[in-house]
PDB file of N, CA and C in Angstrom:
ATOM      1  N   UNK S   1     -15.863  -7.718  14.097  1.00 81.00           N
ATOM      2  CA  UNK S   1     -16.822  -7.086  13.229  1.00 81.00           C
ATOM      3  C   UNK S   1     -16.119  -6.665  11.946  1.00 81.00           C
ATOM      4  N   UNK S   2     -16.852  -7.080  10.688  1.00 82.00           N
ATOM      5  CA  UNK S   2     -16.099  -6.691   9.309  1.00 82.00           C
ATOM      6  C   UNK S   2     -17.293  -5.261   8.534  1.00 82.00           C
ATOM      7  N   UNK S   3     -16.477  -4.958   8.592  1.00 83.00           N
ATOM      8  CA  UNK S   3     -17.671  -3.528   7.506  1.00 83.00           C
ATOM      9  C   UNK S   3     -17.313  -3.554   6.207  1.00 83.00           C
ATOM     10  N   UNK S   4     -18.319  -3.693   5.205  1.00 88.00           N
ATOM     11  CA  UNK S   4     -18.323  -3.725   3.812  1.00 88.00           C
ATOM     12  C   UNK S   4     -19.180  -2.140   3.743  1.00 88.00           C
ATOM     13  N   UNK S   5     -18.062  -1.410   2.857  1.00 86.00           N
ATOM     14  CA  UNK S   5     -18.442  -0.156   1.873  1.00 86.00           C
ATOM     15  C   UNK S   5     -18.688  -0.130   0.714  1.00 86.00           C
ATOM     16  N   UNK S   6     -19.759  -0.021   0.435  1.00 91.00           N
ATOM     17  CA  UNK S   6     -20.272   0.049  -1.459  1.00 91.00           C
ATOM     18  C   UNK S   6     -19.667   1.621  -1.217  1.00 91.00           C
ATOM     19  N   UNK S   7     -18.854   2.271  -2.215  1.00 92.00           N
ATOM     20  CA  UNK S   7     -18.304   3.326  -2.572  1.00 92.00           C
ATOM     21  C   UNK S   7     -18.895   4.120  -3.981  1.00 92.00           C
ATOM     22  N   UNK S   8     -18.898   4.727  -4.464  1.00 95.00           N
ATOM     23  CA  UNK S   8     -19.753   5.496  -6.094  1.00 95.00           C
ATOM     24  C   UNK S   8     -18.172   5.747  -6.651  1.00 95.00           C
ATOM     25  N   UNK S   9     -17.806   4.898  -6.599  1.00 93.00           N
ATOM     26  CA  UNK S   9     -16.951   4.538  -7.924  1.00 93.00           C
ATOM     27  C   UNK S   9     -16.486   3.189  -8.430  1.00 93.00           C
ATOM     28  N   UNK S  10     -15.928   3.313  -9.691  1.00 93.00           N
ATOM     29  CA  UNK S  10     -15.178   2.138  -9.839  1.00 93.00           C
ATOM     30  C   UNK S  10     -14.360   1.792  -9.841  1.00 93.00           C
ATOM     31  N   UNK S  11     -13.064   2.374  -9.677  1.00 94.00           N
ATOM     32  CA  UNK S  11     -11.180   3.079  -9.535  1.00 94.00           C
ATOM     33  C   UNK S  11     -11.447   2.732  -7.856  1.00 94.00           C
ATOM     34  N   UNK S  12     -10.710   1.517  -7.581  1.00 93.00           N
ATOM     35  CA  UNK S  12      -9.861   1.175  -5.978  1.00 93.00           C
ATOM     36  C   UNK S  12      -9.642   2.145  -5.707  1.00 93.00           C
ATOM     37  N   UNK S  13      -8.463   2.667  -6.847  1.00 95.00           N
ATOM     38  CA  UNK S  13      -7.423   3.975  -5.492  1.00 95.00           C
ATOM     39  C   UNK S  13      -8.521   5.344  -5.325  1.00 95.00           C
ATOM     40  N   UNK S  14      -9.430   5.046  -5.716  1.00 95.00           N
ATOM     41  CA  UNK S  14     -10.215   6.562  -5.354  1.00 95.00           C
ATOM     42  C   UNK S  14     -11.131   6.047  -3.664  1.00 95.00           C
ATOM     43  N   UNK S  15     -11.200   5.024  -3.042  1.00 93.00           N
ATOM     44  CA  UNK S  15     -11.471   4.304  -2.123  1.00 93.00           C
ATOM     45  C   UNK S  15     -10.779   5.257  -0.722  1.00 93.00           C
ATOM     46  N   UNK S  16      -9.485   5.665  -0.788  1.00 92.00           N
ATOM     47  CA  UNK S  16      -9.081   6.451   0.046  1.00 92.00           C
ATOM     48  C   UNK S  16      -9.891   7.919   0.716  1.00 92.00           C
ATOM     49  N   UNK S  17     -10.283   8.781  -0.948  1.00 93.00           N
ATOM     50  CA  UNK S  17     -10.708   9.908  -0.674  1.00 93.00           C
ATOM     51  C   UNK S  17     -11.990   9.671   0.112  1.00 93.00           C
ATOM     52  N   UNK S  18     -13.012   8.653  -0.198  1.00 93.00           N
ATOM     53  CA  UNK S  18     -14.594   8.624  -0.175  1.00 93.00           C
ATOM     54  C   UNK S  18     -14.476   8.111   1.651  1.00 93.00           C
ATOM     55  N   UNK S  19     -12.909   7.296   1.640  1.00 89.00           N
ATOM     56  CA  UNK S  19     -13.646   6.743   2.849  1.00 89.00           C
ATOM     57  C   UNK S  19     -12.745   7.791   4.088  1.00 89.00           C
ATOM     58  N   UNK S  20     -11.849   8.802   3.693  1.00 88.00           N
ATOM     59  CA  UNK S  20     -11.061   9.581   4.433  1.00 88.00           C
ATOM     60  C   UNK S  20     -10.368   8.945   5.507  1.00 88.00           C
ATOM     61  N   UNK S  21      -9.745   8.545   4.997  1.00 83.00           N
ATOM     62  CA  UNK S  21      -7.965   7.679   5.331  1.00 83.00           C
ATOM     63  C   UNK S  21      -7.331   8.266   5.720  1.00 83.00           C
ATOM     64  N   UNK S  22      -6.218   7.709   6.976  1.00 82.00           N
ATOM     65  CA  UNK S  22      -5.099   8.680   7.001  1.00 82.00           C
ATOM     66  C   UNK S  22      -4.880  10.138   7.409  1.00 82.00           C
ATOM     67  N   UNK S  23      -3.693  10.372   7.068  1.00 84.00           N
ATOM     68  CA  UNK S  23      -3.508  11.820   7.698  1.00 84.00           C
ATOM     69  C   UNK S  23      -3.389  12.060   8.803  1.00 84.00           C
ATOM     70  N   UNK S  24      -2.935  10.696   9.796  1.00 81.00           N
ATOM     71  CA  UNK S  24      -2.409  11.256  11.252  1.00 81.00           C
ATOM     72  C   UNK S  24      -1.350  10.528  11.366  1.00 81.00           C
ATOM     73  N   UNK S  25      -0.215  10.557  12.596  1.00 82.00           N
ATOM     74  CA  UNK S  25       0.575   9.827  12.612  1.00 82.00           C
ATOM     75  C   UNK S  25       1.022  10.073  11.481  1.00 82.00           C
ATOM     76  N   UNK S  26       1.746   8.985  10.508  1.00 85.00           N
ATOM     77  CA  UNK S  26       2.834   8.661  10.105  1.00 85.00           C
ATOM     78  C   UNK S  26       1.946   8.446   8.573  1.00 85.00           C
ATOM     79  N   UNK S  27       0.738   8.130   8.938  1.00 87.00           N
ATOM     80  CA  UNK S  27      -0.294   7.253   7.717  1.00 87.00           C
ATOM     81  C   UNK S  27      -0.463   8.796   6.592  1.00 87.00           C
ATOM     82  N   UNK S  28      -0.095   8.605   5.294  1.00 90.00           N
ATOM     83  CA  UNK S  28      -0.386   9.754   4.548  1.00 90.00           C
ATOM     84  C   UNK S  28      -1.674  10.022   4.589  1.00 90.00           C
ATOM     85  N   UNK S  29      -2.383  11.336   4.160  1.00 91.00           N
ATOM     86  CA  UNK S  29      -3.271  12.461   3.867  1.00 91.00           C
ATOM     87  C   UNK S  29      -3.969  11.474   2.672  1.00 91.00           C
ATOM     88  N   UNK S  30      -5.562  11.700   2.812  1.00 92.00           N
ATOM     89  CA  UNK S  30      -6.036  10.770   2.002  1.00 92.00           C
ATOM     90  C   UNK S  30      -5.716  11.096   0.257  1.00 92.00           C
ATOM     91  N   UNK S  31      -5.558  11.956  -0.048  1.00 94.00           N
ATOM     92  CA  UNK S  31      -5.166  12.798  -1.285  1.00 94.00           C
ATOM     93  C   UNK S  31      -3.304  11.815  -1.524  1.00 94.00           C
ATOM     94  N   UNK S  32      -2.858  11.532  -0.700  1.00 94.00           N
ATOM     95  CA  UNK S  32      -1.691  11.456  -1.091  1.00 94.00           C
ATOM     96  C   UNK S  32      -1.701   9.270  -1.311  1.00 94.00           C
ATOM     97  N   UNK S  33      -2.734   9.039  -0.286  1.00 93.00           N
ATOM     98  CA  UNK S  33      -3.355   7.491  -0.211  1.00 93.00           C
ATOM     99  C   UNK S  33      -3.634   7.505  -1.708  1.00 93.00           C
ATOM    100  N   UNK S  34      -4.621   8.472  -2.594  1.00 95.00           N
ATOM    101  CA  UNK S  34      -5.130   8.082  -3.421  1.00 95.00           C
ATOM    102  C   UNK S  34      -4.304   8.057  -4.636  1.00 95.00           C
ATOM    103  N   UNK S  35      -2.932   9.169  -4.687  1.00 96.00           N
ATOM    104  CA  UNK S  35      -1.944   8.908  -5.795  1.00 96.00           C
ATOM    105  C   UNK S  35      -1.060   7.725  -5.726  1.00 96.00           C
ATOM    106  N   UNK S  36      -0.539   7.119  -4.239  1.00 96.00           N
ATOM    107  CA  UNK S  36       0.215   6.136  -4.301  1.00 96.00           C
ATOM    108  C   UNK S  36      -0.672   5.111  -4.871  1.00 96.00           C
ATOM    109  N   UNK S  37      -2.031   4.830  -4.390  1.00 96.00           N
ATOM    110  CA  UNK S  37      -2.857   3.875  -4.910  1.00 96.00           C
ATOM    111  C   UNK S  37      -2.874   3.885  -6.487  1.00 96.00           C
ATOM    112  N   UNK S  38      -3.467   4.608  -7.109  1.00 97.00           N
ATOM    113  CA  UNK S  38      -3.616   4.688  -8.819  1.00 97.00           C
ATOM    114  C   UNK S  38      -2.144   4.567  -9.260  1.00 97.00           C
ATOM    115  N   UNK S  39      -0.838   4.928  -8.740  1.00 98.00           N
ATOM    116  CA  UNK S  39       0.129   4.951  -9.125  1.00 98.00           C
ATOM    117  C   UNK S  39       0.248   3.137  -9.477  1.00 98.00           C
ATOM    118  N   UNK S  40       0.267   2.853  -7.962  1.00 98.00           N
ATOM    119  CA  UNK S  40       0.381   1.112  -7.827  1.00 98.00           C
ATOM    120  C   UNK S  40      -0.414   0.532  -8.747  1.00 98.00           C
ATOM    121  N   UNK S  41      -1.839   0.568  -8.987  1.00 97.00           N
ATOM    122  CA  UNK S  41      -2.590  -0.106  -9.613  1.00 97.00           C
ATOM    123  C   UNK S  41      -2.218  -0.007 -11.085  1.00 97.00           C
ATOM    124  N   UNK S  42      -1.823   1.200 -11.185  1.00 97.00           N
ATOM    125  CA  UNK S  42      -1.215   1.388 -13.287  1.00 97.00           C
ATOM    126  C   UNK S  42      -0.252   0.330 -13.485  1.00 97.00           C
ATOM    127  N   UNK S  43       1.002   0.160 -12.101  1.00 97.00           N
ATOM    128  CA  UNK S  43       2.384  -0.629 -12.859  1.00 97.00           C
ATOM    129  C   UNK S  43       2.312  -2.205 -12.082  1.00 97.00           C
ATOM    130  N   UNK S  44       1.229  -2.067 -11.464  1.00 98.00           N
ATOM    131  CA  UNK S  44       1.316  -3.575 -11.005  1.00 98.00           C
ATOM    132  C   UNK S  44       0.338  -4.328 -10.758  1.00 98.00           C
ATOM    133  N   UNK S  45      -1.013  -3.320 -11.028  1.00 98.00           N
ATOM    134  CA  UNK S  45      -2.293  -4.151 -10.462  1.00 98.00           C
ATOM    135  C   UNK S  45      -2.608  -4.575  -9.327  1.00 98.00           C
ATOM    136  N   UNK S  46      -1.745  -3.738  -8.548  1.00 98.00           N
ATOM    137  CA  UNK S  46      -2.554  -3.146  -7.437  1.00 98.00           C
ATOM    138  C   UNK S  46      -4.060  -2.544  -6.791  1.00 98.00           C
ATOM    139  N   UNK S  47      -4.530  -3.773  -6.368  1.00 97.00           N
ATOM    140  CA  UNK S  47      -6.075  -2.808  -6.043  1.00 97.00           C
ATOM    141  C   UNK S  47      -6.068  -2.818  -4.078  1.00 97.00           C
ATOM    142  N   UNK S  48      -6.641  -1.213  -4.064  1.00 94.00           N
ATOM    143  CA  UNK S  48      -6.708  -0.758  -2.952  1.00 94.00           C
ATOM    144  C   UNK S  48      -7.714  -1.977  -2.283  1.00 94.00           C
ATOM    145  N   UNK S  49      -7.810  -3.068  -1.491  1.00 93.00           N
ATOM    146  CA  UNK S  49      -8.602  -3.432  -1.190  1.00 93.00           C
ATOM    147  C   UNK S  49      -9.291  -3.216   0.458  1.00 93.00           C
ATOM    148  N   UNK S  50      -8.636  -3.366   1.692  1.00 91.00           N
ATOM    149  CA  UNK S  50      -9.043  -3.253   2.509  1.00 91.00           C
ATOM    150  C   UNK S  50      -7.905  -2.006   3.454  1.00 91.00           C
ATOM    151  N   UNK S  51      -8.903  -1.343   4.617  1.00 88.00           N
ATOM    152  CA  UNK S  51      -8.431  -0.593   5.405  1.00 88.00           C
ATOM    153  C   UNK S  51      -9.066  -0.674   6.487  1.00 88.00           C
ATOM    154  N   UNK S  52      -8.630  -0.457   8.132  1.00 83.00           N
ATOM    155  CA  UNK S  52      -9.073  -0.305   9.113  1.00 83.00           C
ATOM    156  C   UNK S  52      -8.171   0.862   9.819  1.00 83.00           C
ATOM    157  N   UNK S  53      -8.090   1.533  10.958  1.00 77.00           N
ATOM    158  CA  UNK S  53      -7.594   2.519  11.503  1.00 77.00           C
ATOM    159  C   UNK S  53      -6.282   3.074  11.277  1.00 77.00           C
ATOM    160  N   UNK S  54      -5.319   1.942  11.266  1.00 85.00           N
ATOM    161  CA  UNK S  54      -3.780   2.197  10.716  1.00 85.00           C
ATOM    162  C   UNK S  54      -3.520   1.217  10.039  1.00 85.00           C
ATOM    163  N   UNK S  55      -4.376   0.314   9.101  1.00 90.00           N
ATOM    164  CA  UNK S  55      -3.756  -0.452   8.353  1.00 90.00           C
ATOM    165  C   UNK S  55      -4.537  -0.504   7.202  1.00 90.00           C
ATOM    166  N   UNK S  56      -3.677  -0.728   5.694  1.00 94.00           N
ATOM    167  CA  UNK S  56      -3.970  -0.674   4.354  1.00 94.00           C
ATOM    168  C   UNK S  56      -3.812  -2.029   3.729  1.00 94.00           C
ATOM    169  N   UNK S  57      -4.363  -2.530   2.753  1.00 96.00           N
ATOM    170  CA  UNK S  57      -4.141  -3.940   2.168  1.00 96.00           C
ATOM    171  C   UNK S  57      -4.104  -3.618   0.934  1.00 96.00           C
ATOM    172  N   UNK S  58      -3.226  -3.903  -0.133  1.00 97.00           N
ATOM    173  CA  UNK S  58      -3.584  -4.077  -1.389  1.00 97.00           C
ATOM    174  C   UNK S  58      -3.859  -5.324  -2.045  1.00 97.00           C
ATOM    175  N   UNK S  59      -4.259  -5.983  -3.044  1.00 98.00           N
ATOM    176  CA  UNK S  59      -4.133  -7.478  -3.869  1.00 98.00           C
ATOM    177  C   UNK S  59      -3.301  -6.740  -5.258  1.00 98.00           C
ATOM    178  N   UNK S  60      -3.009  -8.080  -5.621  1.00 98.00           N
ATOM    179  CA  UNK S  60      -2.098  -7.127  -6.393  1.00 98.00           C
ATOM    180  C   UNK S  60      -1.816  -8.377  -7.528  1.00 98.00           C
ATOM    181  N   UNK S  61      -2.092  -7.612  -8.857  1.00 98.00           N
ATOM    182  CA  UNK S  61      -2.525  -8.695 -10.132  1.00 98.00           C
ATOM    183  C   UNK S  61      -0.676  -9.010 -10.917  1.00 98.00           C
ATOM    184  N   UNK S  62      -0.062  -7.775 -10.611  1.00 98.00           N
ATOM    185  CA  UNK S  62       0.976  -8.265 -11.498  1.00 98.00           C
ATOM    186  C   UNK S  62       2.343  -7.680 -10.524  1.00 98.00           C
ATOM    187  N   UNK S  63       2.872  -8.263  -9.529  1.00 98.00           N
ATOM    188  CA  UNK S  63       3.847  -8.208  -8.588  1.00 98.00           C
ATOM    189  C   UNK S  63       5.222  -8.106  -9.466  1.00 98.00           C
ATOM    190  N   UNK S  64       5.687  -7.872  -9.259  1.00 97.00           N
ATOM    191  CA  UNK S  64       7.593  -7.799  -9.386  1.00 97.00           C
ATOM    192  C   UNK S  64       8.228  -9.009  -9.338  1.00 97.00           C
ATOM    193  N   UNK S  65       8.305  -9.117 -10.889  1.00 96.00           N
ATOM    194  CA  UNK S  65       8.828 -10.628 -10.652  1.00 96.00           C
ATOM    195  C   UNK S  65      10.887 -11.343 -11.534  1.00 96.00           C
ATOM    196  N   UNK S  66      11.244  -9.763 -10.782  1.00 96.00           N
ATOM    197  CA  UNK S  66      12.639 -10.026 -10.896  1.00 96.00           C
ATOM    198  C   UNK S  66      13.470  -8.856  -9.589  1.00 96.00           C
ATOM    199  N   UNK S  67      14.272  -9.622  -9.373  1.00 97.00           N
ATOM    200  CA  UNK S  67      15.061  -8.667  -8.291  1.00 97.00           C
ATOM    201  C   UNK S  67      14.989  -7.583  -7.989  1.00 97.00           C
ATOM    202  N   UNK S  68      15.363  -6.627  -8.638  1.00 97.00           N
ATOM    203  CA  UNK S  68      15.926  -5.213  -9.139  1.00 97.00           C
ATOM    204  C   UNK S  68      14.689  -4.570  -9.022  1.00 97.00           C
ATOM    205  N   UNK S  69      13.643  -5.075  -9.585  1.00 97.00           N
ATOM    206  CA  UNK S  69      11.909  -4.790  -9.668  1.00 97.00           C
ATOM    207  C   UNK S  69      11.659  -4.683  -8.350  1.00 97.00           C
ATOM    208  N   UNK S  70      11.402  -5.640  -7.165  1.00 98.00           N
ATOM    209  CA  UNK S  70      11.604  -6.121  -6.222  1.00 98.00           C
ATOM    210  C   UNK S  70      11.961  -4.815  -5.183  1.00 98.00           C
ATOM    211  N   UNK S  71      13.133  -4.907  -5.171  1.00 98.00           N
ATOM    212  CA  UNK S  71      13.903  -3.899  -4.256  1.00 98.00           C
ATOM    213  C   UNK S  71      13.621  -2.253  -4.663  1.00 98.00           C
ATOM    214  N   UNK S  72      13.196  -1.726  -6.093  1.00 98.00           N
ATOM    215  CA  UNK S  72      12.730  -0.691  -6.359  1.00 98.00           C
ATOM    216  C   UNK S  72      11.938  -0.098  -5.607  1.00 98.00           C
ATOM    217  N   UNK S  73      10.330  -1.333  -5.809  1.00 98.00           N
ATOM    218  CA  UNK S  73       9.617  -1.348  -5.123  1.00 98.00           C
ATOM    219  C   UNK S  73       9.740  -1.591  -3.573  1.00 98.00           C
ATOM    220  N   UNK S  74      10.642  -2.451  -3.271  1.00 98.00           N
ATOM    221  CA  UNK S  74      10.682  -1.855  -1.603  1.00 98.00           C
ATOM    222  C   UNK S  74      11.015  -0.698  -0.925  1.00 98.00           C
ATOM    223  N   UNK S  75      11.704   0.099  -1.827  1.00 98.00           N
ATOM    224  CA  UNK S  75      12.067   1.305  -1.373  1.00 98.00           C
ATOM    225  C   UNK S  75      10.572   2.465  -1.139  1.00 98.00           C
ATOM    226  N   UNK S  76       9.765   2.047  -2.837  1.00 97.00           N
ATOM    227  CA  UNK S  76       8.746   2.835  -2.438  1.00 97.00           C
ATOM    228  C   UNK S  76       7.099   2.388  -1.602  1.00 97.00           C
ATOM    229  N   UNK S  77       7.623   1.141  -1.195  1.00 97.00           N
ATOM    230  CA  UNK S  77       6.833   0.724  -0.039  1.00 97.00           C
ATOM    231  C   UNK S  77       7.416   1.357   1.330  1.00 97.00           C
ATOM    232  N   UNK S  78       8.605   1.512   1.653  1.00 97.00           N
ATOM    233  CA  UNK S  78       9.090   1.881   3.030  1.00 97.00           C
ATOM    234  C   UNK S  78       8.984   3.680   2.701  1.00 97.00           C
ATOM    235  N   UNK S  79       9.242   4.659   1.888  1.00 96.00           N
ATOM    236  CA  UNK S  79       8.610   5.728   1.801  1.00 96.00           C
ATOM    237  C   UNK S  79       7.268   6.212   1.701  1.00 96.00           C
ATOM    238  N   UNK S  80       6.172   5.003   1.224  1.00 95.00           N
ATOM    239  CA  UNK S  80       5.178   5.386   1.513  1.00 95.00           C
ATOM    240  C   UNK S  80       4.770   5.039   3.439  1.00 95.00           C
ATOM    241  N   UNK S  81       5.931   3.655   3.828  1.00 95.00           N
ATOM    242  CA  UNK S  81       5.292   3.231   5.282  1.00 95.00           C
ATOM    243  C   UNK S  81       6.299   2.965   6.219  1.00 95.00           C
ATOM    244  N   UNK S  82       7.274   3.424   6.732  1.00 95.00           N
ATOM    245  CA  UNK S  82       8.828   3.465   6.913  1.00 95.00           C
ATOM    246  C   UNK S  82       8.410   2.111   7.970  1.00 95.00           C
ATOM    247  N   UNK S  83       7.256   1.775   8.843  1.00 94.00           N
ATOM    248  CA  UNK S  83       7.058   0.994   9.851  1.00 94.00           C
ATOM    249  C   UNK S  83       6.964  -0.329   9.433  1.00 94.00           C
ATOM    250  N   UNK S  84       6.639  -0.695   7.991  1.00 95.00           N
ATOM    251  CA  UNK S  84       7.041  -1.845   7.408  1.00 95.00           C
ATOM    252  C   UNK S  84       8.457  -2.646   7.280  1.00 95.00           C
ATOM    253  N   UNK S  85       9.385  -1.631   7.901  1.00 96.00           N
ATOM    254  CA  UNK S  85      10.909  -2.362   7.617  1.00 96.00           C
ATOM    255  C   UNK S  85      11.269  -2.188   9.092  1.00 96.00           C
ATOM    256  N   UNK S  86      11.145  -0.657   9.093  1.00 95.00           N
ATOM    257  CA  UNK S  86      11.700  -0.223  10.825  1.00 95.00           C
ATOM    258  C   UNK S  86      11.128  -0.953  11.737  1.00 95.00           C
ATOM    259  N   UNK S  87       9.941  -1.556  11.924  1.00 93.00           N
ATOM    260  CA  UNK S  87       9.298  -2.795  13.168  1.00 93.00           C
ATOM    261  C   UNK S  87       8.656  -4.362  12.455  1.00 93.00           C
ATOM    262  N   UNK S  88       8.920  -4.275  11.056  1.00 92.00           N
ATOM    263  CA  UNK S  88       8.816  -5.544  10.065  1.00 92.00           C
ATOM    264  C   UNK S  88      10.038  -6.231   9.811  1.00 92.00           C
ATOM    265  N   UNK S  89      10.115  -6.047   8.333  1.00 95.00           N
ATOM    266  CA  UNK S  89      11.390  -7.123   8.003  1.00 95.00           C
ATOM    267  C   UNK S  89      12.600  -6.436   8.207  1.00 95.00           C
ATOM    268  N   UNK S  90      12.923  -5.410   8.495  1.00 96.00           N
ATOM    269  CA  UNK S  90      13.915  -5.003   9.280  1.00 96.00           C
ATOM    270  C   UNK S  90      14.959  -4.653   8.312  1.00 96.00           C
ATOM    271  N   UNK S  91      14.740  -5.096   6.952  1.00 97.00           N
ATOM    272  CA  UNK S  91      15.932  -4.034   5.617  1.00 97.00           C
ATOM    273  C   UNK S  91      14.722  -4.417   4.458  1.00 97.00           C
ATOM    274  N   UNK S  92      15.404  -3.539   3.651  1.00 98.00           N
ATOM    275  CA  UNK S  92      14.917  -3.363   2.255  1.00 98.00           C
ATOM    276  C   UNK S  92      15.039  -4.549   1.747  1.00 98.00           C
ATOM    277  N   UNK S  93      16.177  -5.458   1.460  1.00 97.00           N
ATOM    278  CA  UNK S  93      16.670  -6.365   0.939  1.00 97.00           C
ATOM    279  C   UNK S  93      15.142  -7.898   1.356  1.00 97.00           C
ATOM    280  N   UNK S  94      14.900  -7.885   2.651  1.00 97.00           N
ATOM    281  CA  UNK S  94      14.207  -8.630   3.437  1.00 97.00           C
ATOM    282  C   UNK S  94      12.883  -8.541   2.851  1.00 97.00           C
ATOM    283  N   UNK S  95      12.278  -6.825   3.107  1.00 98.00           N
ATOM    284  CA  UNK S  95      10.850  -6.322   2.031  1.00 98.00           C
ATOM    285  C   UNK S  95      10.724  -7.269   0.643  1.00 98.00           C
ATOM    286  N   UNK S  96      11.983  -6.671   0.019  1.00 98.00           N
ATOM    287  CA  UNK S  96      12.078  -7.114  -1.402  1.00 98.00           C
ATOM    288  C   UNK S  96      11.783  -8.417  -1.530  1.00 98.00           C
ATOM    289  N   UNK S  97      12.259  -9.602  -0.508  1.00 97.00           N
ATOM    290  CA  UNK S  97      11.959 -10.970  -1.257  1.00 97.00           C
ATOM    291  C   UNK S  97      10.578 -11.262  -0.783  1.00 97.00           C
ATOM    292  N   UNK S  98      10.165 -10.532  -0.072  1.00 96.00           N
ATOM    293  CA  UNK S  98       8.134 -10.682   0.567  1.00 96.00           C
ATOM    294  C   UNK S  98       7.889 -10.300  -1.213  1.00 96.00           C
ATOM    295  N   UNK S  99       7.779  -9.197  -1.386  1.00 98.00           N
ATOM    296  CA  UNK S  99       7.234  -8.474  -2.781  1.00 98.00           C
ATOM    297  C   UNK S  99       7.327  -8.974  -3.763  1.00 98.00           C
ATOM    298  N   UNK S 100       8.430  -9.423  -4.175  1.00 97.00           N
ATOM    299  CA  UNK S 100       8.795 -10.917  -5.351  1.00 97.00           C
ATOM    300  C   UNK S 100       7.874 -11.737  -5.613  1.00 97.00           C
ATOM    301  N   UNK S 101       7.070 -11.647  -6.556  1.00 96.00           N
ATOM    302  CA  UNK S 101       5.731 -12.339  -6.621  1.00 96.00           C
ATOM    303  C   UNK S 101       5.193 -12.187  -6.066  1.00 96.00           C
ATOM    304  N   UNK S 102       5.119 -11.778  -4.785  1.00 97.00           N
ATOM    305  CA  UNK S 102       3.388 -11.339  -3.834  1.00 97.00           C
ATOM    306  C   UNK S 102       2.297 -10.307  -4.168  1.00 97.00           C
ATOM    307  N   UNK S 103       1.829 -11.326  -4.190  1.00 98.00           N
ATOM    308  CA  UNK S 103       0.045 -10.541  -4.423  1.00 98.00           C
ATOM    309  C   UNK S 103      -0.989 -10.260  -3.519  1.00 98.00           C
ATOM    310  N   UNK S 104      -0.056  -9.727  -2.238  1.00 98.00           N
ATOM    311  CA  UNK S 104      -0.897  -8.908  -1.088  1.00 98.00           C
ATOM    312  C   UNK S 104       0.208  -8.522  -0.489  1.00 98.00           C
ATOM    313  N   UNK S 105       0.006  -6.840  -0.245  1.00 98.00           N
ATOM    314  CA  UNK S 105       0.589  -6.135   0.026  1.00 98.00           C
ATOM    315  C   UNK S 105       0.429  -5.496   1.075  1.00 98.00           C
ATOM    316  N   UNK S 106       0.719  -5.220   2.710  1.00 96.00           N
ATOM    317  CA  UNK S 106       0.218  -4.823   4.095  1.00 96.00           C
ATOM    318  C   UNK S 106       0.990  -3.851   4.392  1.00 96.00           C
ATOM    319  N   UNK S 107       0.399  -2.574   4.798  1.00 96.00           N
ATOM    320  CA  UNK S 107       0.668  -1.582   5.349  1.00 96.00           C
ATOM    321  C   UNK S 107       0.209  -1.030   7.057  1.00 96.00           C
ATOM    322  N   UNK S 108       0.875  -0.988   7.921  1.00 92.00           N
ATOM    323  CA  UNK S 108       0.329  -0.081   8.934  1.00 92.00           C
ATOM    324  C   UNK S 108       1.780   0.768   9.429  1.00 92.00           C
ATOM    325  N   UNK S 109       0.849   1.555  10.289  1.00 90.00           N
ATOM    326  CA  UNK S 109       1.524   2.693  10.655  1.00 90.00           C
ATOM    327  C   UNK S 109       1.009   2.929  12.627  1.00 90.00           C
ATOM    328  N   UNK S 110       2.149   3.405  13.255  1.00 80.00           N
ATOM    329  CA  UNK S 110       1.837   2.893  14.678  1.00 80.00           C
ATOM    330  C   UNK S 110       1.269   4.291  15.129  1.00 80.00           C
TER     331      UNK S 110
END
């Protein structure tokens, strides 16, 4: 079963607050969903697109498309989701070459 939300806005990262995300486990407080989101979407075009119980999706218009960029950003992918490296790619270095041009971005939390 897929559920589509018409939301009363037009800002992705405000998608967190309306649909109350998060905030158990490991998954941030929807308030804190909605700054990493607008943060992402300003420097990379990041749009909040899909969520289900412990997992987040972004699309993402303008990815990291040099090393250094790359690995920045993996760091603040594994502080926003530490379970992306710790039961995923298993180092930063590993994150970083997923993120390198990728334009979908997966989050869960166990």
């Amino acid at each position: 079963t897929v559920y589509i939300a018409l939301l009363p806005t037009k800002e992705a990262w405000q998608a967190p607050a309306y649909l109350r995300v998060g905030g158990w486990n490991e998954y941030p407080d929807p308030a804190m969903e909605c700054a990493v989101a607008r943060m992402w979407e300003e420097k990379y075009g990041a749009k909040y697109a899909a969520c289900l119980g412990d997992t987040v999706e972004f699309l993402v218009d303008a990815p990291p498309d040099d090393r250094n960029a790359a690995e920045e950003l993996a760091w603040e992918h594994y502080n926003y989701c530490p379970d992306i490296v710790d039961q995923g790619a298993e180092t930063i270095c590993n994150l970083a070459s997923v993120l390198l041009n990728g334009t979908v971005w997966f989050f869960w939390w166990d």
